Amino acid sequence: MLTLGDLCAEPDFSLRVVDGSPPAADRVVDAVRVLPGTSWDRDPLGDVGDELVVIRPFGDGPADRQWGKEAAERLVRELARQRATALVVAVGRHGAAAVPAAIRVSAGRRNVPLLTTTKTLQEWSDLAPRLREYRRRHAEWQAEQLAALLNRLPDRLADADVTVMQRVADWLAAALEAEVLVSDSQRGVLAASPETAPGTFAPLLVGRSVEPYGALSPNTRFVPLAGGGSGTVLAVAASRPFDDAGTDLTRHAAKVLGLIDQAGRRHHQVAHAERELRLSAFQLLMIGEEAAAQRVMAPLAPGLLDMESIRVYVIDCAEEDREITARLGERAVADHALLVRCPAFNHLIVVDPARDGDPGKSYEPGNPYDPSDPSDTAEALRRIVASLPSHRMGGSRTHELGEVADAYEEARTALAVAGQLPDRVALAEERMHLVDVLPPKTARRWAGTLLHPLLTLPMSRRDQLLRTLDLGLELRHKAAGRLLGIHRNTVTHRINTCFDLLGLDRDRVLNQVVVSAALKIVIAHGHDDLSTDPEADFVAMVSVPEVRAWAESFLRPLTDDPRDLPRTLRAWLENDTHVESTATALDMSPVTVRAHLRTAAPLIQRELTLDLDADSLPDTDEHVLSGVRPLAFALHATTGRPLLPSRPVHG
């Protein structure tokens, strides 16, 4: 993620923190808002959460000063309320004196970070659309630095020595524009870059008890290289305050240096660094940055991601030690597929190039397979799952490389089916999806109308919000944040922003269902111009024979149960998936409602856990729609209930 510290380090923005302003280098910057002239006094700001707000100061006359004091207080109060990243004042020269006292006082009282810039508002207006480029460049820079770190290691751990430690110190010093020292209380200086570093750190290290990631100032870090009691320390004094990227690079450097210094841990540390690179590549794919992901993987597996189509497989390791399965998987896929350890669940995720043939063929014991043959990646994973009774696997359909997030969602949804099958492996293509049977032209027109306020945003902001919204409606926000490499609060903030723009209540489950369906349509089919009657389009879209046939097929497994499960499911959806409210509406006990839902879930091959196990699930205010969305549409298409909100309420 891009932080304020990263932007301050970019000369293009000419940013400098005003003396006395609260520390804010690690604050996330999602976008830049330029307020021209003095419009910030009169016009509503709208949503400025996680945004950098740029203004120019008011005049020097008495009337200006009186007006400016009141205007500054209103502006800063609103920025503080929405937790904007910072306020930037465009001035002729840097320094607190160039900023009107009213702005300085208000910002200090409200704890809003205050910066100056010597760029004009017009220059900022030209720079703002390039923020996505900086974000991508920042992610690539981190990946390139990690790759450079790996390139400084020897081919064999047995060849690691102090010269390797010096190369790592030189790399870190160049990456952070810092002085770097590796020293030991008994052995003295082990590596230094530049040569003057020992003199810089000598007075700081005397008698110092080093704690992990200890700091004497925002620019200084002391990191022990080994476990408790070790006297080997990495000391870094950077030219600017540490941000998340600098802290991460220092942490990785400390691990690698510890690897070199502690021969017994060498192999583990190198493997961990490679895993982080692979995870970085996967997270870039999840946000649609396939070119950046290809560059990240190039040092480890050249050409691995140079393909047009992929499949994603997700292995659920249940309560077992994931590392055992991961080692089996790494040997099985070798360099033919990208295997990562999921940062959100006890899962392994495999991004596999889609090749000719049928990688989803049924597993038959005794069939030979060649683990060196790329076409047998899926079969190798099947055999691993078959050998581990507590494991299960879901697989996606074939997708383009830029659609890894959609493929991942399909594979996770398939996990709900996998546990019911003999070999505990399920593929998404084994049943039709709602978006596959909708009439594309009508669906595009309806979805484009519903999502119009989002689709017309500037491209960088639009893509950011749509990708977060899509994944955030499928997963709990903490998990979505880990998969995207952002904080869960950022996920929640972006989703709330989307629903506010759409004019829909985010707390209503059926609103989430409709928005999620519209997103899937736009991803699959694109979108058309605004409809003159979106409600009519919606009715036409869900009334075609293909949708009716799909809905009847989806619900057919429920008809063999004598308890009228569809009636319970309809009431459950109409009561926002709250079991207690559903029970009251149906005049039955909550225990009975839960029993009906637990019976229905495996029959329709979907997970229905929104309110079933609230005591055991975190983030119970967040809804997971991969099972609810097709259920709601299937019931609506066959019975007309639940009523789905088919049109936006915005003007």
XYZ file of C-alpha atoms in Angstrom:
651
model
C 0.000 0.000 0.000
C 1.127 3.573 -0.702
C 1.796 5.690 2.388
C 2.300 9.368 3.079
C 5.965 8.654 3.744
C 6.282 7.168 0.257
C 4.783 10.289 -1.358
C 7.041 12.573 0.686
C 9.993 10.678 -0.768
C 8.796 11.350 -4.339
C 10.363 14.596 -5.680
C 7.457 15.041 -8.107
C 5.141 15.958 -5.229
C 7.539 18.328 -3.392
C 6.004 17.513 0.002
C 7.375 18.424 3.409
C 5.863 17.897 6.863
C 5.308 21.117 8.820
C 7.304 21.237 12.049
C 5.231 20.085 15.007
C 2.729 18.147 12.894
C 1.784 14.677 14.290
C 3.710 11.686 12.827
C 1.855 10.299 9.824
C 4.403 8.641 7.536
C 2.579 5.293 7.726
C -0.857 6.699 6.847
C -2.378 5.131 3.723
C -2.929 7.363 0.668
C -5.748 6.030 -1.516
C -6.276 9.174 -3.600
C -5.535 12.904 -3.896
C -8.260 15.590 -3.670
C -7.335 19.038 -5.055
C -9.635 21.847 -3.876
C -9.251 24.762 -6.323
C -9.463 28.410 -5.303
C -11.319 28.875 -2.058
C -14.118 26.434 -2.927
C -13.266 24.382 0.129
C -15.097 26.974 2.183
C -18.385 26.605 0.325
C -18.631 23.289 -1.491
C -19.265 19.946 0.291
C -16.166 17.796 0.473
C -17.808 14.422 0.015
C -15.802 11.346 0.995
C -12.156 12.209 1.785
C -11.236 9.210 3.956
C -7.676 8.013 3.252
C -7.238 10.932 0.828
C -4.590 13.658 0.612
C -6.405 17.023 0.467
C -4.521 19.877 -1.262
C -5.504 23.572 -0.884
C -3.936 26.992 -1.330
C -3.892 29.487 1.566
C -6.183 32.476 1.804
C -5.127 36.127 1.499
C -3.440 38.385 4.056
C -6.085 41.104 4.488
C -8.080 41.453 7.743
C -11.258 40.198 6.079
C -9.348 37.268 4.597
C -7.843 36.410 7.967
C -11.228 36.429 9.715
C -12.854 34.408 6.949
C -9.829 32.101 6.774
C -9.935 31.317 10.484
C -13.546 30.172 10.284
C -13.047 28.334 6.993
C -9.903 26.578 8.222
C -11.694 25.361 11.337
C -14.589 23.948 9.293
C -12.286 22.249 6.815
C -9.935 20.723 9.384
C -12.834 19.552 11.548
C -14.296 17.663 8.572
C -10.908 16.168 7.623
C -10.432 14.959 11.192
C -13.929 13.464 11.292
C -13.391 11.472 8.093
C -9.788 10.553 8.941
C -8.320 12.088 5.823
C -4.669 11.187 5.346
C -3.338 14.753 5.626
C -3.881 18.389 4.637
C -1.400 19.871 2.141
C -1.032 23.634 1.655
C 0.432 24.875 -1.645
C 2.955 27.618 -0.818
C 5.817 29.470 -2.466
C 8.385 28.009 -0.081
C 8.423 25.308 2.569
C 8.169 26.046 6.257
C 5.552 26.639 8.939
C 5.734 30.408 8.430
C 4.299 30.037 4.923
C 1.109 28.456 6.291
C -1.551 30.780 7.766
C -1.648 30.531 11.542
C -5.358 29.675 11.486
C -4.663 26.518 9.487
C -1.692 25.553 11.677
C -3.659 26.023 14.880
C -6.723 24.130 13.645
C -4.630 21.228 12.299
C -2.663 20.983 15.532
C -5.784 21.034 17.686
C -7.531 18.385 15.565
C -4.395 16.229 15.189
C -4.565 16.425 11.375
C -1.139 15.973 9.714
C -0.114 19.188 7.941
C 2.311 19.434 5.014
C 3.499 22.059 2.571
C 4.131 21.722 -1.147
C 5.768 24.091 -3.597
C 3.767 22.625 -6.464
C 0.805 24.654 -7.703
C -2.769 23.390 -7.560
C -2.713 22.943 -11.343
C 0.421 20.822 -11.063
C -1.291 18.741 -8.377
C -4.356 18.319 -10.580
C -2.042 16.917 -13.254
C -0.247 14.670 -10.739
C -3.326 13.252 -8.990
C -4.374 10.839 -11.786
C -0.871 9.374 -11.703
C -1.283 8.133 -8.143
C -2.057 4.637 -9.357
C 1.206 4.679 -11.286
C 3.074 5.587 -8.097
C 1.233 2.854 -6.210
C 2.179 0.260 -8.796
C 5.734 1.546 -8.955
C 5.929 1.392 -5.166
C 4.766 -2.258 -5.161
C 7.207 -3.113 -7.926
C 9.996 -1.344 -6.048
C 9.362 -3.472 -2.981
C 9.322 -6.625 -5.076
C 12.473 -5.613 -6.950
C 14.272 -4.951 -3.679
C 13.315 -8.365 -2.343
C 14.486 -9.934 -5.601
C 17.753 -7.974 -5.332
C 18.180 -9.322 -1.809
C 17.769 -12.886 -3.035
C 20.214 -12.267 -5.878
C 22.906 -11.380 -3.352
C 22.723 -14.797 -1.740
C 24.989 -17.658 -2.870
C 23.678 -20.655 -4.774
C 24.551 -22.894 -1.833
C 24.118 -22.079 1.839
C 27.493 -23.639 2.511
C 29.060 -20.779 0.522
C 27.591 -18.051 2.762
C 30.253 -15.987 4.552
C 30.975 -12.436 5.710
C 31.328 -11.229 2.116
C 27.700 -12.193 1.539
C 26.734 -10.324 4.706
C 28.527 -7.250 3.345
C 26.658 -7.489 0.038
C 23.352 -7.567 1.920
C 24.405 -4.551 4.006
C 25.336 -2.670 0.810
C 21.951 -3.558 -0.715
C 19.994 -2.332 2.319
C 22.027 0.886 2.542
C 21.309 1.656 -1.131
C 17.623 0.693 -0.921
C 16.898 2.885 2.111
C 19.542 5.576 1.525
C 20.820 4.660 4.963
C 23.838 3.782 7.041
C 23.860 0.090 7.927
C 25.877 -1.765 10.543
C 25.929 -5.460 11.459
C 27.783 -6.000 14.716
C 28.181 -8.492 17.523
C 28.972 -7.754 21.148
C 31.764 -10.336 21.089
C 32.948 -10.340 17.456
C 32.715 -6.632 16.702
C 31.753 -5.233 13.272
C 30.663 -7.924 10.808
C 29.528 -5.637 7.957
C 29.187 -1.893 7.455
C 27.897 0.295 4.644
C 29.262 2.868 4.097
C 32.603 2.512 5.854
C 31.728 5.402 8.175
C 28.736 3.540 9.660
C 30.642 2.160 12.720
C 31.450 5.696 13.835
C 27.802 6.746 13.460
C 26.443 3.885 15.550
C 29.205 3.520 18.180
C 27.693 5.952 20.721
C 24.197 4.506 20.164
C 25.156 0.865 20.755
C 27.185 1.346 23.925
C 25.238 -0.211 26.783
C 22.064 -0.475 24.705
C 19.647 -3.356 25.349
C 18.224 -4.139 21.933
C 14.566 -5.050 21.564
C 13.070 -6.299 18.275
C 12.548 -3.361 15.907
C 13.694 -0.944 18.599
C 14.095 2.682 17.545
C 15.830 5.721 18.955
C 14.054 7.942 16.406
C 11.667 7.545 13.405
C 14.785 7.217 11.236
C 16.621 4.541 13.253
C 16.072 0.813 13.776
C 17.945 -1.806 15.821
C 17.052 -5.418 15.008
C 18.584 -8.546 16.604
C 19.553 -11.165 14.018
C 18.861 -14.258 16.082
C 16.732 -15.417 19.033
C 16.749 -14.051 22.557
C 20.151 -13.559 24.108
C 21.992 -13.043 20.839
C 24.346 -10.085 20.651
C 24.265 -9.866 16.849
C 22.447 -6.706 15.776
C 21.419 -4.989 12.547
C 21.418 -1.193 12.967
C 19.926 1.089 10.286
C 19.882 4.893 10.211
C 17.822 6.019 7.203
C 17.720 9.458 5.607
C 13.940 9.680 6.143
C 11.439 8.224 8.643
C 10.681 4.531 8.263
C 7.452 3.646 6.500
C 5.931 0.176 6.083
C 8.141 -0.565 3.067
C 11.329 0.435 4.882
C 10.350 -1.561 7.947
C 9.584 -4.602 5.789
C 12.902 -4.394 3.929
C 14.764 -4.046 7.229
C 12.903 -7.036 8.605
C 13.727 -9.150 5.553
C 17.354 -8.027 5.658
C 17.578 -8.975 9.329
C 16.190 -12.413 8.556
C 18.617 -12.960 5.689
C 21.573 -11.697 7.723
C 20.535 -13.992 10.551
C 20.428 -16.796 8.028
C 24.003 -16.086 7.002
C 25.177 -15.784 10.590
C 23.331 -18.853 11.824
C 24.125 -21.709 9.485
C 21.500 -23.950 11.030
C 18.729 -21.545 9.979
C 19.959 -20.702 6.503
C 17.682 -22.857 4.398
C 14.549 -21.842 6.304
C 15.196 -18.124 5.930
C 15.837 -18.252 2.184
C 12.679 -20.283 1.690
C 10.708 -17.725 3.705
C 11.978 -14.865 1.550
C 10.904 -16.753 -1.579
C 7.468 -17.372 -0.070
C 7.071 -13.668 0.562
C 7.939 -12.954 -3.069
C 5.389 -15.503 -4.254
C 2.766 -14.055 -1.934
C 3.561 -10.565 -3.251
C 3.060 -11.834 -6.805
C -0.274 -13.417 -5.853
C -1.500 -10.233 -4.153
C -0.589 -8.232 -7.261
C -2.628 -10.695 -9.350
C -5.561 -10.283 -6.964
C -5.704 -6.538 -7.737
C -5.292 -7.065 -11.485
C -1.614 -6.036 -11.753
C -0.497 -9.044 -13.791
C 2.480 -7.284 -15.428
C 3.891 -6.338 -12.024
C 3.327 -9.897 -10.778
C 5.232 -11.270 -13.755
C 8.172 -9.031 -12.932
C 8.098 -10.143 -9.290
C 8.256 -13.817 -10.253
C 10.875 -13.438 -12.980
C 13.906 -13.924 -10.638
C 12.386 -17.072 -9.068
C 10.611 -18.770 -11.976
C 11.148 -17.026 -15.322
C 8.117 -17.289 -17.581
C 5.886 -18.906 -14.952
C 3.191 -16.243 -15.257
C 3.659 -15.612 -18.986
C 0.355 -17.179 -19.933
C -3.060 -15.933 -21.007
C -5.258 -18.302 -18.984
C -5.116 -19.820 -15.519
C -6.996 -21.993 -13.096
C -6.907 -21.512 -9.348
C -7.019 -24.344 -6.837
C -7.554 -23.877 -3.092
C -6.594 -26.666 -0.684
C -8.180 -26.466 2.763
C -5.780 -28.003 5.281
C -8.435 -28.057 8.040
C -6.758 -28.088 11.467
C -3.612 -29.836 10.241
C -0.106 -28.387 9.998
C -0.153 -26.567 6.673
C 3.616 -26.766 6.232
C 3.504 -30.526 5.734
C 1.004 -30.136 2.888
C 2.877 -27.135 1.519
C 6.109 -29.115 1.161
C 4.227 -31.859 -0.675
C 2.616 -29.257 -2.912
C 5.896 -27.458 -3.655
C 7.495 -30.704 -4.774
C 4.445 -31.562 -6.870
C 4.059 -28.271 -8.738
C 7.793 -27.361 -8.802
C 8.101 -24.330 -11.104
C 5.033 -25.235 -13.178
C 2.561 -23.310 -10.989
C 2.502 -20.591 -8.334
C 1.831 -21.988 -4.847
C 1.329 -19.608 -1.926
C 0.320 -19.925 1.691
C -2.968 -18.053 2.140
C -2.503 -15.077 4.490
C -6.146 -15.263 5.642
C -7.000 -18.964 6.102
C -5.266 -22.303 6.692
C -5.302 -22.810 2.928
C -2.832 -23.322 0.114
C -3.548 -21.444 -3.121
C -2.241 -22.637 -6.483
C -2.365 -20.506 -9.642
C -1.896 -22.987 -12.478
C -1.407 -22.142 -16.170
C -4.386 -23.472 -18.148
C -3.035 -25.768 -20.796
C -4.498 -28.109 -23.384
C -6.260 -31.131 -21.983
C -8.560 -31.560 -19.021
C -6.812 -30.820 -15.727
C -10.051 -31.580 -13.935
C -10.161 -35.283 -14.868
C -11.260 -37.701 -12.181
C -8.602 -39.207 -9.964
C -8.265 -42.981 -10.169
C -5.908 -44.781 -7.748
C -3.065 -46.468 -9.570
C -2.983 -44.080 -12.501
C 0.620 -43.037 -13.136
C 1.465 -39.363 -13.310
C 4.654 -37.479 -14.004
C 5.259 -34.627 -11.519
C 7.662 -33.043 -14.024
C 4.868 -32.791 -16.600
C 3.146 -29.374 -16.292
C -0.157 -30.823 -17.495
C -0.319 -33.041 -14.410
C -0.312 -30.238 -11.821
C -4.015 -30.675 -11.019
C -3.652 -34.450 -10.835
C -0.714 -34.096 -8.454
C -2.797 -31.880 -6.178
C -5.647 -34.401 -6.280
C -3.288 -37.136 -5.100
C -2.062 -34.996 -2.228
C -5.629 -34.337 -1.089
C -6.487 -38.017 -1.466
C -3.592 -38.936 0.842
C -4.728 -36.519 3.587
C -8.233 -37.431 4.838
C -8.908 -34.092 6.550
C -8.117 -32.059 3.416
C -10.360 -30.910 0.565
C -9.812 -28.934 -2.626
C -11.827 -26.587 -4.813
C -10.897 -25.581 -8.333
C -11.992 -22.755 -10.614
C -12.920 -22.671 -14.248
C -10.429 -21.298 -16.768
C -9.939 -17.530 -16.470
C -7.698 -14.903 -17.974
C -4.582 -14.055 -15.977
C -6.071 -10.698 -14.968
C -9.081 -12.455 -13.392
C -7.279 -14.324 -10.617
C -9.575 -12.762 -7.987
C -12.659 -14.226 -9.715
C -10.981 -17.596 -10.140
C -10.027 -17.595 -6.463
C -13.643 -16.899 -5.426
C -14.860 -19.778 -7.599
C -12.314 -22.166 -6.107
C -13.299 -21.179 -2.555
C -16.978 -21.636 -3.360
C -16.202 -25.110 -4.700
C -14.744 -26.046 -1.303
C -18.293 -26.171 0.073
C -19.033 -28.951 -2.413
C -15.736 -30.788 -2.058
C -16.419 -32.072 1.454
C -19.485 -33.936 0.177
C -17.644 -35.800 -2.610
C -15.757 -39.100 -2.279
C -12.397 -37.694 -3.370
C -13.005 -34.327 -1.566
C -12.240 -32.403 -4.792
C -14.766 -30.179 -6.588
C -14.418 -28.004 -9.692
C -16.476 -24.901 -10.403
C -17.279 -25.977 -13.960
C -19.295 -28.923 -12.698
C -22.364 -26.647 -12.378
C -23.626 -23.539 -14.173
C -23.331 -20.095 -12.581
C -26.013 -17.417 -12.590
C -23.987 -15.053 -14.787
C -23.641 -17.835 -17.401
C -27.395 -18.002 -18.043
C -28.355 -14.324 -17.913
C -29.099 -12.620 -21.275
C -25.885 -10.578 -21.769
C -27.376 -7.496 -23.443
C -30.122 -6.958 -20.875
C -27.818 -7.843 -17.995
C -25.166 -5.354 -19.163
C -27.715 -2.563 -19.375
C -29.180 -3.260 -15.929
C -25.814 -3.734 -14.203
C -24.378 -0.615 -15.815
C -27.324 1.416 -14.568
C -27.127 0.117 -11.002
C -23.366 0.643 -10.756
C -23.270 3.880 -12.772
C -21.973 6.096 -9.906
C -19.003 3.746 -9.495
C -18.326 3.065 -13.157
C -18.031 6.787 -13.948
C -15.338 7.493 -11.340
C -11.751 8.191 -12.499
C -10.172 4.924 -13.623
C -7.708 4.474 -10.757
C -10.340 5.153 -8.089
C -12.970 3.073 -9.916
C -10.774 -0.011 -10.301
C -9.620 0.211 -6.680
C -13.160 0.412 -5.320
C -14.637 -2.244 -7.636
C -11.948 -4.820 -6.859
C -12.201 -4.221 -3.123
C -16.003 -4.308 -3.265
C -16.042 -7.547 -5.264
C -13.734 -9.414 -2.876
C -15.072 -7.695 0.239
C -18.590 -8.972 -0.484
C -17.300 -12.524 -0.910
C -15.049 -12.692 2.167
C -14.982 -11.243 5.633
C -13.167 -7.942 5.617
C -10.154 -9.105 7.610
C -9.546 -11.952 5.160
C -10.117 -9.727 2.122
C -7.642 -7.206 3.500
C -4.954 -9.832 3.981
C -5.452 -11.158 0.472
C -5.271 -7.656 -1.016
C -2.436 -6.510 1.236
C -4.469 -3.714 2.886
C -5.942 -3.150 6.349
C -9.417 -4.515 7.091
C -10.568 -0.996 8.036
C -9.609 0.155 4.539
C -11.751 -2.649 3.079
C -14.714 -1.590 5.230
C -14.220 2.078 4.370
C -14.128 1.401 0.624
C -17.221 -0.805 0.727
C -19.151 1.807 2.713
C -18.041 4.407 0.167
C -19.387 2.263 -2.689
C -22.800 1.758 -1.102
C -23.050 5.450 -0.258
C -22.352 6.321 -3.899
C -24.937 3.777 -5.062
C -27.564 5.119 -2.668
C -28.141 1.707 -1.115
C -28.154 0.604 2.524
C -25.108 -1.606 2.975
C -26.627 -3.300 6.044
C -29.385 -4.926 3.979
C -28.284 -8.342 2.770
C -30.438 -8.261 -0.363
C -28.838 -4.949 -1.373
C -25.450 -6.658 -1.078
C -26.734 -9.590 -3.139
C -27.893 -7.336 -5.993
C -24.717 -5.221 -6.012
C -22.566 -8.356 -5.993
C -24.536 -9.817 -8.917
C -24.168 -6.570 -10.884
C -20.417 -6.660 -10.287
C -20.200 -10.223 -11.596
C -22.111 -9.187 -14.718
C -19.825 -6.210 -15.385
C -16.739 -8.382 -14.880
C -18.071 -11.059 -17.241
C -19.887 -9.006 -19.891
C -18.939 -5.346 -19.436
C -21.689 -2.701 -19.252
C -23.833 -0.572 -21.565
C -25.285 2.933 -21.357
C -27.908 3.811 -18.773
C -31.256 2.077 -19.043
C -34.457 4.114 -19.262
C -36.235 1.535 -17.081
C -33.829 -0.570 -14.991
C -36.712 -2.291 -13.208
C -38.084 -3.566 -16.517
C -34.601 -4.700 -17.529
C -34.239 -6.588 -14.262
C -37.570 -8.370 -14.743
C -36.652 -9.251 -18.320
C -33.198 -10.442 -17.237
C -34.434 -12.919 -14.609
C -37.505 -14.074 -16.571
C -35.842 -15.768 -19.541
C -36.312 -19.562 -19.763
C -32.598 -20.189 -19.250
C -32.635 -18.458 -15.856
C -35.814 -20.284 -14.842
C -34.269 -23.635 -15.780
C -31.080 -22.781 -13.889
C -33.059 -21.736 -10.812
C -35.181 -24.892 -10.804
C -32.059 -27.028 -11.157
C -30.365 -25.123 -8.331
C -33.315 -25.608 -5.953
C -34.338 -29.137 -7.017
C -32.280 -30.912 -4.305
C -34.379 -29.114 -1.667
C -37.693 -30.574 -2.866
C -37.039 -34.081 -1.536
C -37.043 -32.832 2.061
C -40.572 -32.747 3.571
C -39.859 -29.647 5.707
C -40.404 -27.017 2.947
C -36.839 -25.779 3.079
C -37.393 -23.110 0.353
C -39.961 -21.411 2.620
C -37.410 -21.200 5.441
C -34.712 -19.935 3.100
C -36.988 -17.221 1.678
C -37.907 -15.989 5.144
C -34.270 -16.111 6.212
C -33.254 -13.863 3.317
C -36.215 -11.526 3.846
C -35.113 -11.119 7.472
C -31.537 -10.164 6.597
C -30.273 -13.692 7.442
C -31.071 -13.224 11.154
C -32.146 -16.538 12.632
C -34.167 -15.068 15.512
C -36.205 -12.796 13.222
C -36.750 -15.667 10.788
C -37.994 -17.901 13.571
C -40.492 -15.241 14.695
C -41.754 -14.720 11.135
C -42.274 -18.465 10.620
C -43.557 -19.186 14.141
C -40.882 -21.787 14.771
C -37.901 -22.055 17.096
C -34.445 -20.685 16.216
C -33.105 -24.223 16.650
C -35.439 -25.438 13.908
C -34.424 -22.594 11.586
C -30.750 -23.434 12.067
C -31.472 -27.109 11.431
C -33.210 -26.229 8.144
C -30.292 -24.053 7.048
C -27.717 -26.692 7.922
C -29.715 -29.259 5.956
C -30.101 -26.983 2.944
C -26.442 -25.940 2.647
C -25.016 -29.282 1.425
C -28.069 -29.896 -0.760
C -27.497 -26.733 -2.786
C -23.710 -27.128 -2.428
C -23.229 -23.725 -0.852
C -22.150 -22.440 2.550
C -24.882 -20.621 4.500
C -23.000 -19.373 7.560
C -24.022 -15.722 7.798
C -25.793 -15.988 11.169
C -25.522 -19.686 11.997
C -22.377 -19.757 14.082
C -22.083 -16.179 15.260
C -20.275 -17.193 18.433
C -17.482 -18.904 16.502
C -17.110 -16.500 13.580
C -15.225 -13.184 13.713
C -16.613 -10.049 12.088
C -20.197 -11.245 12.357
C -21.489 -7.953 10.956
C -19.989 -8.773 7.570
C -21.839 -10.960 5.085
C -20.351 -13.621 2.818
C -22.352 -13.807 -0.413
C -20.881 -16.685 -2.419
C -23.686 -18.962 -1.198
C -26.450 -16.427 -0.627
C -26.318 -14.677 -4.028
C -27.335 -17.661 -6.221
C -29.870 -18.795 -3.602
C -31.607 -15.404 -3.557
C -31.776 -15.204 -7.358
C -32.957 -18.802 -7.723
C -35.784 -18.274 -5.229
C -36.754 -14.963 -6.848
C -36.765 -16.444 -10.353
C -39.048 -19.327 -9.330
C -41.339 -17.768 -6.708
C -40.928 -13.998 -6.967
C -39.602 -13.921 -3.404
C -37.547 -12.541 -1.863
C -38.126 -9.220 -3.629
C -34.769 -8.000 -4.902
C -33.988 -4.246 -5.164
C -33.779 -3.885 -8.936
C -33.054 -0.180 -9.264
C -30.842 2.391 -7.522
C -32.298 5.052 -5.290
C -29.802 7.788 -6.183
C -30.873 10.691 -8.368
